[in-house]
Amino acid sequence: MNTVFRLRLLLAVLAPVILALHPATLDAQTQSVRPPQRLPTHTAEKEKINAWTVGLAGGLLEGAPLRLAAEMARVVDDGPNLQLLPIVTRGATENLNSLLYLRGVDTAIINSDALEEYKIQAPDIQRRITYLLNLFPSELHIFVRPEIESLQDLAGKKVNFNTQGTAAAYSGPLIFSRLGINAEKTFIPHQVALEQMRKGEMAAVVFITSKPVDAFVKGRWEPGFKFLPVKYESKFEDYYLPAVLEAGEYPGLIKQGERVSTIAVPTALVAFNWQPQTNRYQRVARFVDFLFTRIDKLQAAGFDPKWKSINLAATVPGLDRFAAAQEWLDRQARAAQVSR
């Protein structure tokens, strides 16, 4: 009896355990025969979204370069195949620094003379950077009061170069240095400086931007306010281009039939000189192909008018063209010859 009692007691204790384990065992067996369901992992999604994303250092939020960057992003966007990511920075003159040292930046919009800053700290800078496209020239406007007759008259006078981070704030003093003019430099918003000019508190303002400039077109200026000419000489050949300001652009400030000589700072779309076998090179190469192939979309209504003057074959002083961009142009040239 004792043996039978012990067996019944043991079964009573083990029965709940057996019943509890049986569904788990059955479920495990059922799971073993189900087809595996692989959900995208965090790593896979991360790799997918980054595979064809190109970072573009654009510039200040209110600046023209960032607007052009945003428009390029609209046109080249191709879902998982390509995403251009415009990045707000301290300005076009700082974008070269971002391209060299900031993670995730593959391309940048720069002023060509930004290379000057790196001549000492990075003598090989022109081998590390290549250009994709000469976007547009930013003309130098030296606007002065009536009593100022020449560039030399600005020596020791107050001249405003706009706020730090703008093209004028960087390129303006550099150009004045090459001209040998030691002016009293200020860096305040141009709107404020123009009002000071009217009152005689400021001798000149220096704009470096694409013409025509609204402040000069729409503003009412007393007789004698004018643009000073700047002659294009060998001292400007490394980074700058010759340019003119014309009466049709500034009818209230330039007499009909007259032109004011000046220089222009090329604004360029550049990339780091990645090695062809690298993923970063392949990303930029795809970006070039999409951008160049769809350039006509940017030249249509609804985009900045500057795109209509873009010449894909235009060069940038002091830099070599990105290899994939040159290859694209060469293919187009060969195709054009064959079709003749």
mmCIF file of C-alpha atoms in Angstrom:
data_model
loop_
_atom_site.group_PDB
_atom_site.id
_atom_site.type_symbol
_atom_site.label_atom_id
_atom_site.label_comp_id
_atom_site.label_asym_id
_atom_site.label_seq_id
_atom_site.Cartn_x
_atom_site.Cartn_y
_atom_site.Cartn_z
ATOM 1 C CA MET A 1 0.000 0.000 0.000
ATOM 2 C CA ASN A 2 2.747 2.306 0.846
ATOM 3 C CA THR A 3 4.262 1.845 -2.631
ATOM 4 C CA VAL A 4 0.958 2.536 -4.429
ATOM 5 C CA PHE A 5 0.360 5.560 -2.268
ATOM 6 C CA ARG A 6 3.788 6.940 -3.072
ATOM 7 C CA LEU A 7 3.233 6.469 -6.815
ATOM 8 C CA ARG A 8 -0.119 8.264 -6.694
ATOM 9 C CA LEU A 9 1.418 11.091 -4.694
ATOM 10 C CA LEU A 10 4.296 11.420 -7.184
ATOM 11 C CA LEU A 11 1.875 11.526 -10.134
ATOM 12 C CA ALA A 12 -0.212 14.177 -8.405
ATOM 13 C CA VAL A 13 2.866 16.332 -7.966
ATOM 14 C CA LEU A 14 4.210 15.824 -11.510
ATOM 15 C CA ALA A 15 0.916 16.087 -13.409
ATOM 16 C CA PRO A 16 0.708 19.922 -13.363
ATOM 17 C CA VAL A 17 4.321 20.148 -14.446
ATOM 18 C CA ILE A 18 3.748 17.753 -17.340
ATOM 19 C CA LEU A 19 0.617 19.607 -18.446
ATOM 20 C CA ALA A 20 2.452 22.920 -18.250
ATOM 21 C CA LEU A 21 5.381 21.659 -20.299
ATOM 22 C CA HIS A 22 3.353 19.897 -22.969
ATOM 23 C CA PRO A 23 1.900 23.009 -24.723
ATOM 24 C CA ALA A 24 5.332 24.677 -24.692
ATOM 25 C CA THR A 25 6.889 21.579 -26.226
ATOM 26 C CA LEU A 26 4.121 21.354 -28.788
ATOM 27 C CA ASP A 27 4.448 25.062 -29.610
ATOM 28 C CA ALA A 28 8.210 24.755 -29.976
ATOM 29 C CA GLN A 29 7.750 21.875 -32.392
ATOM 30 C CA THR A 30 5.139 23.832 -34.354
ATOM 31 C CA GLN A 31 7.475 26.815 -34.543
ATOM 32 C CA SER A 32 10.262 24.624 -35.816
ATOM 33 C CA VAL A 33 8.302 23.757 -38.932
ATOM 34 C CA ARG A 34 7.033 27.339 -39.668
ATOM 35 C CA PRO A 35 8.958 29.321 -42.312
ATOM 36 C CA PRO A 36 11.262 31.831 -40.583
ATOM 37 C CA GLN A 37 10.030 35.458 -40.647
ATOM 38 C CA ARG A 38 12.937 37.887 -40.986
ATOM 39 C CA LEU A 39 12.027 41.426 -40.074
ATOM 40 C CA PRO A 40 14.386 44.235 -41.148
ATOM 41 C CA THR A 41 16.901 44.803 -38.410
ATOM 42 C CA HIS A 42 17.959 48.230 -37.152
ATOM 43 C CA THR A 43 21.367 47.740 -38.770
ATOM 44 C CA ALA A 44 19.876 46.772 -42.144
ATOM 45 C CA GLU A 45 17.584 49.817 -42.188
ATOM 46 C CA LYS A 46 20.464 52.054 -41.174
ATOM 47 C CA GLU A 47 22.656 50.735 -43.975
ATOM 48 C CA LYS A 48 19.826 51.028 -46.503
ATOM 49 C CA ILE A 49 19.043 54.666 -45.767
ATOM 50 C CA ASN A 50 22.714 55.654 -45.719
ATOM 51 C CA ALA A 51 23.830 53.690 -48.776
ATOM 52 C CA TRP A 52 22.953 56.434 -51.296
ATOM 53 C CA THR A 53 22.677 59.530 -49.135
ATOM 54 C CA VAL A 54 24.961 62.435 -50.069
ATOM 55 C CA GLY A 55 25.606 65.220 -47.557
ATOM 56 C CA LEU A 56 25.865 68.730 -49.039
ATOM 57 C CA ALA A 57 27.174 71.645 -46.963
ATOM 58 C CA GLY A 58 24.971 74.490 -48.194
ATOM 59 C CA GLY A 59 25.522 77.628 -46.115
ATOM 60 C CA LEU A 60 23.538 80.112 -44.069
ATOM 61 C CA LEU A 61 19.786 79.581 -43.822
ATOM 62 C CA GLU A 62 19.076 82.911 -45.527
ATOM 63 C CA GLY A 63 21.751 82.542 -48.223
ATOM 64 C CA ALA A 64 21.427 81.762 -51.937
ATOM 65 C CA PRO A 65 23.749 78.683 -51.802
ATOM 66 C CA LEU A 66 21.457 76.826 -49.395
ATOM 67 C CA ARG A 67 18.461 77.639 -51.604
ATOM 68 C CA LEU A 68 20.276 76.150 -54.596
ATOM 69 C CA ALA A 69 21.186 73.106 -52.501
ATOM 70 C CA ALA A 70 17.526 72.588 -51.584
ATOM 71 C CA GLU A 71 16.506 72.850 -55.235
ATOM 72 C CA MET A 72 19.117 70.294 -56.255
ATOM 73 C CA ALA A 73 17.801 67.957 -53.551
ATOM 74 C CA ARG A 74 14.277 68.211 -55.015
ATOM 75 C CA VAL A 75 15.434 67.324 -58.510
ATOM 76 C CA VAL A 76 17.877 64.482 -57.807
ATOM 77 C CA ASP A 77 15.758 62.737 -55.161
ATOM 78 C CA ASP A 78 15.207 59.136 -56.252
ATOM 79 C CA GLY A 79 13.933 57.374 -53.154
ATOM 80 C CA PRO A 80 16.328 54.641 -51.995
ATOM 81 C CA ASN A 81 18.535 55.184 -55.050
ATOM 82 C CA LEU A 82 19.688 58.690 -54.079
ATOM 83 C CA GLN A 83 18.979 61.260 -51.394
ATOM 84 C CA LEU A 84 20.742 64.618 -51.258
ATOM 85 C CA LEU A 85 20.805 66.074 -47.750
ATOM 86 C CA PRO A 86 21.391 69.876 -47.679
ATOM 87 C CA ILE A 87 23.096 71.004 -44.463
ATOM 88 C CA VAL A 88 22.825 74.449 -42.861
ATOM 89 C CA THR A 89 26.317 75.729 -42.004
ATOM 90 C CA ARG A 90 28.046 78.940 -40.935
ATOM 91 C CA GLY A 91 28.299 80.086 -44.542
ATOM 92 C CA ALA A 92 29.714 79.279 -47.967
ATOM 93 C CA THR A 93 33.181 80.380 -46.878
ATOM 94 C CA GLU A 94 33.074 77.845 -43.996
ATOM 95 C CA ASN A 95 31.796 75.007 -46.144
ATOM 96 C CA LEU A 96 35.255 73.963 -47.251
ATOM 97 C CA ASN A 97 36.112 73.347 -43.611
ATOM 98 C CA SER A 98 32.970 71.231 -43.296
ATOM 99 C CA LEU A 99 33.915 69.211 -46.376
ATOM 100 C CA LEU A 100 37.398 68.499 -45.046
ATOM 101 C CA TYR A 101 36.573 67.658 -41.456
ATOM 102 C CA LEU A 102 32.835 67.203 -40.755
ATOM 103 C CA ARG A 103 31.446 63.669 -40.800
ATOM 104 C CA GLY A 104 28.729 62.959 -43.338
ATOM 105 C CA VAL A 105 29.654 65.814 -45.691
ATOM 106 C CA ASP A 106 30.443 64.564 -49.208
ATOM 107 C CA THR A 107 29.994 67.785 -51.177
ATOM 108 C CA ALA A 108 29.863 71.526 -50.526
ATOM 109 C CA ILE A 109 29.066 74.864 -52.135
ATOM 110 C CA ILE A 110 32.054 77.174 -51.752
ATOM 111 C CA ASN A 111 33.461 80.449 -52.990
ATOM 112 C CA SER A 112 36.559 79.651 -55.017
ATOM 113 C CA ASP A 113 38.829 81.977 -53.035
ATOM 114 C CA ALA A 114 38.103 80.010 -49.839
ATOM 115 C CA LEU A 115 41.096 77.917 -50.938
ATOM 116 C CA GLU A 116 43.347 80.851 -50.055
ATOM 117 C CA GLU A 117 42.846 80.217 -46.342
ATOM 118 C CA TYR A 118 44.348 76.726 -46.630
ATOM 119 C CA LYS A 119 47.533 77.557 -48.517
ATOM 120 C CA ILE A 120 49.606 77.377 -45.326
ATOM 121 C CA GLN A 121 47.778 74.800 -43.182
ATOM 122 C CA ALA A 122 47.019 72.455 -46.118
ATOM 123 C CA PRO A 123 49.368 73.161 -49.048
ATOM 124 C CA ASP A 124 47.925 70.181 -50.940
ATOM 125 C CA ILE A 125 44.349 71.473 -50.675
ATOM 126 C CA GLN A 126 43.883 71.695 -54.448
ATOM 127 C CA ARG A 127 44.589 67.969 -54.754
ATOM 128 C CA ARG A 128 42.155 67.084 -51.966
ATOM 129 C CA ILE A 129 39.214 68.989 -53.454
ATOM 130 C CA THR A 130 37.615 68.601 -56.886
ATOM 131 C CA TYR A 131 34.734 70.484 -58.466
ATOM 132 C CA LEU A 132 31.516 69.122 -59.924
ATOM 133 C CA LEU A 133 29.998 72.321 -61.258
ATOM 134 C CA ASN A 134 30.669 76.041 -61.573
ATOM 135 C CA LEU A 135 27.333 77.219 -60.198
ATOM 136 C CA PHE A 136 27.285 80.972 -60.764
ATOM 137 C CA PRO A 137 29.506 84.018 -60.330
ATOM 138 C CA SER A 138 29.043 86.402 -57.403
ATOM 139 C CA GLU A 139 29.935 89.871 -58.645
ATOM 140 C CA LEU A 140 31.863 92.353 -56.528
ATOM 141 C CA HIS A 141 29.848 95.550 -55.930
ATOM 142 C CA ILE A 142 31.758 98.405 -54.273
ATOM 143 C CA PHE A 143 29.061 101.009 -53.646
ATOM 144 C CA VAL A 144 30.271 104.406 -52.417
ATOM 145 C CA ARG A 145 29.111 107.858 -51.380
ATOM 146 C CA PRO A 146 29.354 110.848 -53.779
ATOM 147 C CA GLU A 147 32.606 112.219 -52.311
ATOM 148 C CA ILE A 148 34.459 108.944 -52.967
ATOM 149 C CA GLU A 149 35.987 109.073 -56.444
ATOM 150 C CA SER A 150 38.433 106.152 -56.460
ATOM 151 C CA LEU A 151 39.399 103.009 -54.605
ATOM 152 C CA GLN A 152 42.311 104.841 -53.004
ATOM 153 C CA ASP A 153 39.850 107.291 -51.418
ATOM 154 C CA LEU A 154 38.591 104.439 -49.229
ATOM 155 C CA ALA A 155 41.873 104.141 -47.336
ATOM 156 C CA GLY A 156 41.123 104.758 -43.638
ATOM 157 C CA LYS A 157 37.392 105.143 -44.328
ATOM 158 C CA LYS A 158 34.598 102.966 -42.886
ATOM 159 C CA VAL A 159 33.648 100.193 -45.307
ATOM 160 C CA ASN A 160 31.087 97.522 -44.469
ATOM 161 C CA PHE A 161 31.505 93.894 -45.529
ATOM 162 C CA ASN A 162 28.204 92.472 -44.251
ATOM 163 C CA THR A 163 27.935 89.996 -41.361
ATOM 164 C CA GLN A 164 30.453 87.261 -40.619
ATOM 165 C CA GLY A 165 29.882 84.063 -42.590
ATOM 166 C CA THR A 166 28.805 85.842 -45.772
ATOM 167 C CA ALA A 167 30.777 85.942 -49.014
ATOM 168 C CA ALA A 168 31.437 89.660 -48.615
ATOM 169 C CA ALA A 169 32.810 89.208 -45.097
ATOM 170 C CA TYR A 170 35.420 86.736 -46.319
ATOM 171 C CA SER A 171 36.171 87.660 -49.922
ATOM 172 C CA GLY A 172 35.807 91.437 -49.492
ATOM 173 C CA PRO A 173 38.765 91.983 -47.120
ATOM 174 C CA LEU A 174 40.837 89.525 -49.158
ATOM 175 C CA ILE A 175 40.175 91.499 -52.365
ATOM 176 C CA PHE A 176 40.869 94.818 -50.598
ATOM 177 C CA SER A 177 44.181 93.402 -49.395
ATOM 178 C CA ARG A 178 45.131 92.520 -52.971
ATOM 179 C CA LEU A 179 44.132 96.016 -54.048
ATOM 180 C CA GLY A 180 46.329 97.482 -51.310
ATOM 181 C CA ILE A 181 43.459 99.344 -49.617
ATOM 182 C CA ASN A 182 43.580 99.559 -45.816
ATOM 183 C CA ALA A 183 40.026 100.581 -44.938
ATOM 184 C CA GLU A 184 38.308 100.597 -41.544
ATOM 185 C CA LYS A 185 36.336 97.360 -41.856
ATOM 186 C CA THR A 186 32.924 96.823 -40.273
ATOM 187 C CA PHE A 187 30.781 93.673 -40.300
ATOM 188 C CA ILE A 188 27.185 94.689 -39.688
ATOM 189 C CA PRO A 189 24.017 93.882 -41.693
ATOM 190 C CA HIS A 190 24.089 95.674 -45.018
ATOM 191 C CA GLN A 191 20.643 97.170 -44.451
ATOM 192 C CA VAL A 192 22.011 99.027 -41.424
ATOM 193 C CA ALA A 193 25.186 100.056 -43.241
ATOM 194 C CA LEU A 194 23.243 101.465 -46.204
ATOM 195 C CA GLU A 195 21.285 103.734 -43.877
ATOM 196 C CA GLN A 196 24.562 104.869 -42.330
ATOM 197 C CA MET A 197 25.821 105.641 -45.841
ATOM 198 C CA ARG A 198 22.854 107.935 -46.450
ATOM 199 C CA LYS A 199 23.746 109.833 -43.261
ATOM 200 C CA GLY A 200 27.425 110.088 -44.174
ATOM 201 C CA GLU A 201 28.533 107.705 -41.398
ATOM 202 C CA MET A 202 29.750 104.987 -43.769
ATOM 203 C CA ALA A 203 31.870 105.556 -46.890
ATOM 204 C CA ALA A 204 31.085 102.339 -48.748
ATOM 205 C CA VAL A 205 29.474 98.925 -48.663
ATOM 206 C CA VAL A 206 30.854 95.826 -50.368
ATOM 207 C CA PHE A 207 28.400 93.284 -51.746
ATOM 208 C CA ILE A 208 29.557 89.995 -53.255
ATOM 209 C CA THR A 209 26.502 88.303 -54.706
ATOM 210 C CA SER A 210 24.818 87.608 -58.012
ATOM 211 C CA LYS A 211 23.567 90.687 -59.827
ATOM 212 C CA PRO A 212 21.216 92.456 -59.857
ATOM 213 C CA VAL A 213 20.997 93.290 -56.143
ATOM 214 C CA ASP A 214 17.557 94.428 -54.950
ATOM 215 C CA ALA A 215 19.010 97.017 -52.557
ATOM 216 C CA PHE A 216 20.424 98.939 -55.534
ATOM 217 C CA VAL A 217 17.602 98.291 -57.979
ATOM 218 C CA LYS A 218 14.749 99.262 -55.669
ATOM 219 C CA GLY A 219 16.528 101.764 -53.444
ATOM 220 C CA ARG A 220 16.367 105.500 -54.144
ATOM 221 C CA TRP A 221 19.791 107.088 -54.136
ATOM 222 C CA GLU A 222 20.823 110.716 -54.373
ATOM 223 C CA PRO A 223 22.971 111.789 -57.339
ATOM 224 C CA GLY A 224 26.602 110.837 -56.881
ATOM 225 C CA PHE A 225 26.116 107.437 -55.215
ATOM 226 C CA LYS A 226 27.840 104.962 -57.488
ATOM 227 C CA PHE A 227 29.781 101.737 -58.059
ATOM 228 C CA LEU A 228 33.569 101.939 -58.255
ATOM 229 C CA PRO A 229 35.270 100.030 -61.080
ATOM 230 C CA VAL A 230 37.743 97.250 -60.303
ATOM 231 C CA LYS A 231 40.140 96.273 -63.072
ATOM 232 C CA TYR A 232 40.728 92.553 -63.679
ATOM 233 C CA GLU A 233 44.485 92.014 -63.417
ATOM 234 C CA SER A 234 46.940 89.154 -63.003
ATOM 235 C CA LYS A 235 46.604 89.423 -59.200
ATOM 236 C CA PHE A 236 43.058 88.034 -59.553
ATOM 237 C CA GLU A 237 43.682 85.228 -62.047
ATOM 238 C CA ASP A 238 44.041 82.459 -59.456
ATOM 239 C CA TYR A 239 40.459 82.503 -58.128
ATOM 240 C CA TYR A 240 38.444 85.247 -59.823
ATOM 241 C CA LEU A 241 36.814 86.045 -63.149
ATOM 242 C CA PRO A 242 36.308 89.355 -65.024
ATOM 243 C CA ALA A 243 32.792 90.806 -64.841
ATOM 244 C CA VAL A 244 30.811 93.988 -65.519
ATOM 245 C CA LEU A 245 27.857 95.839 -64.016
ATOM 246 C CA GLU A 246 25.577 97.311 -66.683
ATOM 247 C CA ALA A 247 22.964 100.030 -67.017
ATOM 248 C CA GLY A 248 20.242 97.496 -67.756
ATOM 249 C CA GLU A 249 20.875 95.912 -64.368
ATOM 250 C CA TYR A 250 21.138 99.163 -62.395
ATOM 251 C CA PRO A 251 19.366 101.852 -64.450
ATOM 252 C CA GLY A 252 19.289 104.365 -61.590
ATOM 253 C CA LEU A 253 22.999 104.125 -60.848
ATOM 254 C CA ILE A 254 24.704 103.446 -64.198
ATOM 255 C CA LYS A 255 24.092 105.668 -67.218
ATOM 256 C CA GLN A 256 22.738 104.144 -70.406
ATOM 257 C CA GLY A 257 25.552 102.777 -72.550
ATOM 258 C CA GLU A 258 28.059 102.726 -69.682
ATOM 259 C CA ARG A 259 29.526 99.679 -67.950
ATOM 260 C CA VAL A 260 31.408 99.327 -64.658
ATOM 261 C CA SER A 261 34.247 96.813 -64.721
ATOM 262 C CA THR A 262 34.543 94.518 -61.731
ATOM 263 C CA ILE A 263 35.497 90.974 -60.777
ATOM 264 C CA ALA A 264 33.416 87.951 -59.777
ATOM 265 C CA VAL A 265 33.949 85.165 -57.257
ATOM 266 C CA PRO A 266 32.922 81.796 -58.745
ATOM 267 C CA THR A 267 30.545 79.816 -56.556
ATOM 268 C CA ALA A 268 31.339 76.145 -57.062
ATOM 269 C CA LEU A 269 29.847 72.794 -56.145
ATOM 270 C CA VAL A 270 32.815 70.744 -54.947
ATOM 271 C CA ALA A 271 33.543 67.295 -53.534
ATOM 272 C CA PHE A 272 36.324 65.651 -51.619
ATOM 273 C CA ASN A 273 38.742 63.843 -53.934
ATOM 274 C CA TRP A 274 37.568 60.342 -53.008
ATOM 275 C CA GLN A 275 39.334 57.335 -54.518
ATOM 276 C CA PRO A 276 37.199 55.758 -57.320
ATOM 277 C CA GLN A 277 36.819 52.377 -55.590
ATOM 278 C CA THR A 278 35.327 53.844 -52.405
ATOM 279 C CA ASN A 279 31.644 54.025 -51.500
ATOM 280 C CA ARG A 280 31.877 57.802 -50.968
ATOM 281 C CA TYR A 281 33.149 58.234 -54.536
ATOM 282 C CA GLN A 282 30.337 56.058 -55.896
ATOM 283 C CA ARG A 283 27.722 58.119 -54.044
ATOM 284 C CA VAL A 284 29.025 61.387 -55.460
ATOM 285 C CA ALA A 285 29.344 59.842 -58.926
ATOM 286 C CA ARG A 286 25.672 58.847 -58.839
ATOM 287 C CA PHE A 287 24.757 62.332 -57.631
ATOM 288 C CA VAL A 288 26.663 63.835 -60.578
ATOM 289 C CA ASP A 289 24.867 61.577 -63.042
ATOM 290 C CA PHE A 290 21.422 62.446 -61.652
ATOM 291 C CA LEU A 291 22.184 66.168 -61.402
ATOM 292 C CA PHE A 292 23.695 66.558 -64.873
ATOM 293 C CA THR A 293 21.032 64.413 -66.520
ATOM 294 C CA ARG A 294 18.214 66.409 -64.886
ATOM 295 C CA ILE A 295 19.735 69.885 -65.164
ATOM 296 C CA ASP A 296 16.927 70.880 -67.560
ATOM 297 C CA LYS A 297 14.414 70.422 -64.729
ATOM 298 C CA LEU A 298 16.303 72.999 -62.665
ATOM 299 C CA GLN A 299 16.217 75.411 -65.582
ATOM 300 C CA ALA A 300 12.416 75.257 -65.764
ATOM 301 C CA ALA A 301 9.935 77.611 -64.118
ATOM 302 C CA GLY A 302 9.703 77.380 -60.353
ATOM 303 C CA PHE A 303 13.445 77.258 -59.699
ATOM 304 C CA ASP A 304 16.045 79.967 -59.178
ATOM 305 C CA PRO A 305 16.675 81.854 -62.471
ATOM 306 C CA LYS A 306 20.431 81.385 -61.954
ATOM 307 C CA TRP A 307 20.108 77.800 -63.164
ATOM 308 C CA LYS A 308 19.362 79.046 -66.683
ATOM 309 C CA SER A 309 22.899 80.440 -66.975
ATOM 310 C CA ILE A 310 24.586 77.244 -65.760
ATOM 311 C CA ASN A 311 27.110 75.766 -68.179
ATOM 312 C CA LEU A 312 28.002 72.186 -67.224
ATOM 313 C CA ALA A 313 31.337 72.460 -69.025
ATOM 314 C CA ALA A 314 32.428 75.679 -67.282
ATOM 315 C CA THR A 315 35.647 75.347 -65.292
ATOM 316 C CA VAL A 316 36.615 76.561 -61.817
ATOM 317 C CA PRO A 317 39.957 78.386 -61.482
ATOM 318 C CA GLY A 318 42.488 76.475 -59.390
ATOM 319 C CA LEU A 319 40.683 73.111 -59.209
ATOM 320 C CA ASP A 320 40.448 69.868 -61.198
ATOM 321 C CA ARG A 321 37.062 68.451 -62.128
ATOM 322 C CA PHE A 322 35.704 65.409 -60.268
ATOM 323 C CA ALA A 323 36.574 62.392 -62.432
ATOM 324 C CA ALA A 324 32.991 61.114 -62.765
ATOM 325 C CA ALA A 325 31.828 64.579 -63.838
ATOM 326 C CA GLN A 326 34.498 64.735 -66.550
ATOM 327 C CA GLU A 327 33.553 61.240 -67.703
ATOM 328 C CA TRP A 328 29.899 62.287 -67.990
ATOM 329 C CA LEU A 329 30.846 65.296 -70.127
ATOM 330 C CA ASP A 330 33.122 63.140 -72.297
ATOM 331 C CA ARG A 331 30.300 60.635 -72.910
ATOM 332 C CA GLN A 332 27.973 63.440 -73.959
ATOM 333 C CA ALA A 333 30.595 64.840 -76.323
ATOM 334 C CA ARG A 334 31.125 61.411 -77.950
ATOM 335 C CA ALA A 335 27.375 60.883 -78.287
ATOM 336 C CA ALA A 336 27.005 64.279 -79.939
ATOM 337 C CA GLN A 337 29.724 63.430 -82.476
ATOM 338 C CA VAL A 338 28.120 60.091 -83.302
ATOM 339 C CA SER A 339 24.719 61.705 -83.882
ATOM 340 C CA ARG A 340 26.098 64.168 -86.414
#
